[in-house]
Coordinates of N, CA and C and ligand atoms in Angstrom, one line a residue:
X1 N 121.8 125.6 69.0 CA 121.4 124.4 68.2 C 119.8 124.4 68.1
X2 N 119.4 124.0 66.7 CA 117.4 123.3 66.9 C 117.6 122.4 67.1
X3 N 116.4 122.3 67.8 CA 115.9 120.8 67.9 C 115.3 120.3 66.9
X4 N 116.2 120.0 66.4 CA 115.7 119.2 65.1 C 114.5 118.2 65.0
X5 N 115.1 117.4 65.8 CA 114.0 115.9 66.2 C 112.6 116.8 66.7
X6 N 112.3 118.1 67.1 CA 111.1 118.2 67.8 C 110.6 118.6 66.6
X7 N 111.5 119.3 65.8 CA 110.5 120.3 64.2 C 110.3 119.5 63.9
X8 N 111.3 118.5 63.5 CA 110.7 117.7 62.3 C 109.9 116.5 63.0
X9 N 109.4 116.3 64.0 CA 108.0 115.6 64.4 C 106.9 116.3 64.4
X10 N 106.7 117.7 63.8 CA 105.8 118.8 64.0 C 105.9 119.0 62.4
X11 N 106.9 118.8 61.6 CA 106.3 118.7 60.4 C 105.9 117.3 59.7
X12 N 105.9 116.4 60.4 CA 105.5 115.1 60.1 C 103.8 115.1 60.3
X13 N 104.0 115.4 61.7 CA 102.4 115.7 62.3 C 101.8 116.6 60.9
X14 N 102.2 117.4 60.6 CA 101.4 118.5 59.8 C 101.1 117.5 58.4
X15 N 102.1 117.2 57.8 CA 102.0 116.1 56.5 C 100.5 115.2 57.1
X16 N 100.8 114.7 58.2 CA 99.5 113.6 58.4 C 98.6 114.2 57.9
X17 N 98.5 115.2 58.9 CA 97.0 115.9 59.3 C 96.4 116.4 57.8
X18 N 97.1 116.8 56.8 CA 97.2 116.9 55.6 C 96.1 115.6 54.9
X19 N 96.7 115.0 54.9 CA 96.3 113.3 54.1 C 95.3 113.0 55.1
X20 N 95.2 113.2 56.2 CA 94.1 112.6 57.2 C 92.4 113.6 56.6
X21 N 92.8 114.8 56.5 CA 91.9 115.3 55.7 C 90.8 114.9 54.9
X22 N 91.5 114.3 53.5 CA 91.0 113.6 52.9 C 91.0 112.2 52.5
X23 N 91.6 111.4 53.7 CA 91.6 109.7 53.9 C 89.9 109.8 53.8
X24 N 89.7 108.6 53.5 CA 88.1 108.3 53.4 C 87.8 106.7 53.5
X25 N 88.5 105.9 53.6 CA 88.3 104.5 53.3 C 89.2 104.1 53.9
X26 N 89.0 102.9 54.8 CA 89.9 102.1 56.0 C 91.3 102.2 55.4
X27 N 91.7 101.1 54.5 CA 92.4 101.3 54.0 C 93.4 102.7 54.0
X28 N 93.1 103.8 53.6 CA 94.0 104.8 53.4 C 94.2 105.3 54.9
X29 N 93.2 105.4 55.6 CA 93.5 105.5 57.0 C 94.9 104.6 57.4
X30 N 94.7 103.5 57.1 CA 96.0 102.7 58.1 C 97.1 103.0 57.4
X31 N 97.0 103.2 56.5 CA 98.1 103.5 55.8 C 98.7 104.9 56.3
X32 N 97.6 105.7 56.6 CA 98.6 106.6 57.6 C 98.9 107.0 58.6
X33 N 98.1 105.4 59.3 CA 99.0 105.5 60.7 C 100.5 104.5 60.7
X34 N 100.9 103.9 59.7 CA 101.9 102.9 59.7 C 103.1 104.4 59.5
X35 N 103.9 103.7 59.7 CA 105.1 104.6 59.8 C 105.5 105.4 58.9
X36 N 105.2 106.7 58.1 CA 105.5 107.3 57.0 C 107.4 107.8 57.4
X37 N 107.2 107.6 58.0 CA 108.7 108.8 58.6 C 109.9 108.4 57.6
X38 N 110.1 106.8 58.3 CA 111.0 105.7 57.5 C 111.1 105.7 55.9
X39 N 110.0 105.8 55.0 CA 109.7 104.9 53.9 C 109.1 106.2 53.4
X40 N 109.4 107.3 53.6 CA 108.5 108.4 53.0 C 109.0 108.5 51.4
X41 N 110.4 108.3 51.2 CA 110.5 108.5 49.6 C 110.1 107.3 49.0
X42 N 109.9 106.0 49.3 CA 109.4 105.1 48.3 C 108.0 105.3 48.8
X43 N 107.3 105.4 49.3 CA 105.8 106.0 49.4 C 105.3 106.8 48.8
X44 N 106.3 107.8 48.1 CA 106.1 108.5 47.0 C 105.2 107.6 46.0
X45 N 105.4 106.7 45.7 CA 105.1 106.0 44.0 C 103.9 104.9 44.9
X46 N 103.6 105.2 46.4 CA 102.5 104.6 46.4 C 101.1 104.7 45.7
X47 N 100.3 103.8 45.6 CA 99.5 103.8 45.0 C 98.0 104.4 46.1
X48 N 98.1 104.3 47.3 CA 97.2 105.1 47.9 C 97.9 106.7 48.0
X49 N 98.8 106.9 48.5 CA 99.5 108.3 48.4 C 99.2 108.7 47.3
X50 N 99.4 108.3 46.3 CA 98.8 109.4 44.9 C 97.5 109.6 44.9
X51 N 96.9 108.4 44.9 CA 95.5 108.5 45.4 C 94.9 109.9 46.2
X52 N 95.5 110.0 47.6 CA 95.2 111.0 48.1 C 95.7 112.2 47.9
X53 N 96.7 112.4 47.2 CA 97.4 113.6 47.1 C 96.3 114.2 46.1
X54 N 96.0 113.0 45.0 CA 95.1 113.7 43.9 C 93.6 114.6 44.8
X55 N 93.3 114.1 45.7 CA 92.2 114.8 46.7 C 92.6 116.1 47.3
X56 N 93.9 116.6 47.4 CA 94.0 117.4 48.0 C 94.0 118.7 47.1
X57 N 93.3 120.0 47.4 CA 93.6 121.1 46.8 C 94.8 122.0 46.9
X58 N 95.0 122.5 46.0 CA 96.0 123.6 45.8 C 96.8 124.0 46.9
X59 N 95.9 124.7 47.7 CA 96.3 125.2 48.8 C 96.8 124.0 49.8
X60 N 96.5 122.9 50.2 CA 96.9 121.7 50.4 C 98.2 120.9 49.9
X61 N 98.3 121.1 49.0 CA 99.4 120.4 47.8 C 100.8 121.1 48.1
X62 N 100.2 122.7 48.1 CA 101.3 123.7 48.4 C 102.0 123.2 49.6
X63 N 101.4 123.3 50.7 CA 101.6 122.9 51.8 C 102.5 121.4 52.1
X64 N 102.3 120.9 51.4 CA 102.9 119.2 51.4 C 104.1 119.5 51.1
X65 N 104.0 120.5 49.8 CA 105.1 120.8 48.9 C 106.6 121.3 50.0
X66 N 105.5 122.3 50.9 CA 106.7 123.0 51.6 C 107.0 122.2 52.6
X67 N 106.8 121.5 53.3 CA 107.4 120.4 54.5 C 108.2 119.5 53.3
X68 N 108.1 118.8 52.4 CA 108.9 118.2 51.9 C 110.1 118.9 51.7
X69 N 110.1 119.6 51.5 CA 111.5 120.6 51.0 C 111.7 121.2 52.6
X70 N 111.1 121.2 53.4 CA 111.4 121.8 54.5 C 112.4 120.4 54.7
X71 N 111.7 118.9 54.4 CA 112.6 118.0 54.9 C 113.6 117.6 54.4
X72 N 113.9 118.3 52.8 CA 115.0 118.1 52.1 C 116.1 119.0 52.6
X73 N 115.9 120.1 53.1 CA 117.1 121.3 53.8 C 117.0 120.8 55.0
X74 N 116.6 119.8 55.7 CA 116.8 119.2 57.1 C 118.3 118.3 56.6
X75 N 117.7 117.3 55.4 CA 118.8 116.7 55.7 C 120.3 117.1 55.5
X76 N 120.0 118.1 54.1 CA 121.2 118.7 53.7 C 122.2 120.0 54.9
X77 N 121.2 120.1 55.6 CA 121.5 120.6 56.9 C 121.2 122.6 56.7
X78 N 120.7 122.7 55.3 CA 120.4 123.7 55.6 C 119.1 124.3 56.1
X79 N 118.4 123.3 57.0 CA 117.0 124.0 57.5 C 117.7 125.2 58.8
X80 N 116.6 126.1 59.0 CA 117.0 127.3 60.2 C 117.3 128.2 59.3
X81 N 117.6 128.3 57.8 CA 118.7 129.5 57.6 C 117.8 130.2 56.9
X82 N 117.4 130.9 56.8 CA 116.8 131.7 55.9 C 116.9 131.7 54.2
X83 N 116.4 131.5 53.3 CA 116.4 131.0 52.1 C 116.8 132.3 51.0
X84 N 117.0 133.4 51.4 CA 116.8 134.8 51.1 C 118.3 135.4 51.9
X85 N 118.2 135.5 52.9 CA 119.5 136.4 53.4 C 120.4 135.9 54.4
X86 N 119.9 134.6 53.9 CA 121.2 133.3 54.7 C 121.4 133.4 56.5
X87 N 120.5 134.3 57.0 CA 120.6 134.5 58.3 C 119.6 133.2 59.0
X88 N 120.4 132.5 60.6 CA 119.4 131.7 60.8 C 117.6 132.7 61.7
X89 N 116.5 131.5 61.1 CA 115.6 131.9 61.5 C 115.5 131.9 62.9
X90 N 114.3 132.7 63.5 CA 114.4 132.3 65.0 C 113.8 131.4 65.4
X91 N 114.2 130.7 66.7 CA 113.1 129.4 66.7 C 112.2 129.3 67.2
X92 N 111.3 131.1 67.5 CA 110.4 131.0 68.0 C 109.8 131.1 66.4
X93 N 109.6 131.5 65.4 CA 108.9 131.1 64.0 C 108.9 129.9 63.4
X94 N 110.4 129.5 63.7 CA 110.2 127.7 63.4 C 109.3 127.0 63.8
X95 N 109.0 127.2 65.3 CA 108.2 126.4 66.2 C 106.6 126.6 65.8
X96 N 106.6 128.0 65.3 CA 105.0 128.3 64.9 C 104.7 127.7 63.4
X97 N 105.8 127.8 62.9 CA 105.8 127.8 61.5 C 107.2 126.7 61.1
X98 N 107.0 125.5 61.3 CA 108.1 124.6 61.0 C 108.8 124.5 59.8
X99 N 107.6 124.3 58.8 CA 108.2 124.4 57.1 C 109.2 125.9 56.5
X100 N 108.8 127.0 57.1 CA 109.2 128.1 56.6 C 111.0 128.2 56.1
X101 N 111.0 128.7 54.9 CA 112.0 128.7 54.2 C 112.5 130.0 54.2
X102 N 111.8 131.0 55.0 CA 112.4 132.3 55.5 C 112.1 133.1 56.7
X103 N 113.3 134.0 56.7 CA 112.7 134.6 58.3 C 111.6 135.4 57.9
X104 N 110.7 136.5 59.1 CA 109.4 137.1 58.6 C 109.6 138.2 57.9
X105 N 110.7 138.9 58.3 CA 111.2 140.3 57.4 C 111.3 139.8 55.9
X106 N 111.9 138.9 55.8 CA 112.0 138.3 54.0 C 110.8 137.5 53.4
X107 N 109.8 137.2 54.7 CA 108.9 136.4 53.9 C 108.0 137.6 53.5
X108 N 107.7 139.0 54.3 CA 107.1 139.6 54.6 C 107.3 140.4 53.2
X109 N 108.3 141.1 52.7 CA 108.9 141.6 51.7 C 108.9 140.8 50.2
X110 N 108.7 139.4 50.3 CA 108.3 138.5 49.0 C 107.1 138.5 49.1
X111 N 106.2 138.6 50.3 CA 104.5 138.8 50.0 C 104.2 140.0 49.1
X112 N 104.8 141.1 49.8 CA 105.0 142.5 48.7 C 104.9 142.8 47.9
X113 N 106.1 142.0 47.5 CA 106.3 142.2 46.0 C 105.5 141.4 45.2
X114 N 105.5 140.2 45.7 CA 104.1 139.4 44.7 C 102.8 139.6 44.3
X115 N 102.4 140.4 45.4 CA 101.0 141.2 44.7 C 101.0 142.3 44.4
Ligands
LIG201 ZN1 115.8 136.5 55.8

């Protein structure tokens, strides 16, 4: 079994640290210390969350991208499994790497091929 409850407080933490980046004004700060966990899909159509998301670069955005979807196959129950060869990941890569949507032989082999 994962410990689900420990990843997905390590991909929560990561989302902050994300937005905490570019918070800049009291305001957006408190806003991300109030509970995102609960209310994360109607916070979507927040009006400081867009705000900040618009601050964040590519490389950042990406990153948001993949913990959200890390937390969409949490709930659907397919997080752990490898997205590629359906085998589960190990959890010593989860633990380094929470969001990952593949084990390292398949993520390793889609780097490959992409460049
Ligand atoms: Zn795989």
């Amino acid at each position: 079994m994962l410990p689900i409850k420990e990843l997905r407080k390590k991909l929560l933490a990561q989302r902050r640290e994300l937005f905490h980046a570019v918070a800049q004004i009291e305001d957006e700060l408190l806003w991300l210390e109030t509970d995102v966990e609960s209310e994360m899909v109607e916070r979507a159509q927040d009006e400081t969350f867009i705000r900040l998301l618009a601050r964040l670069d590519d490389r950042q955005k990406a990153e948001i991208e993949e913990i959200d979807r890390a937390f969409v196959r949490i709930e659907s129950g397919d997080y752990g499994r490898c997205e590629v060869c359906k085998k589960p990941i190990p959890l010593a890569r989860l633990e380094a790497l929470p969001a990952a949507a593949a084990c390292l032989p398949c993520a390793q082999a889609r780097e490959k091929t992409s460049t």
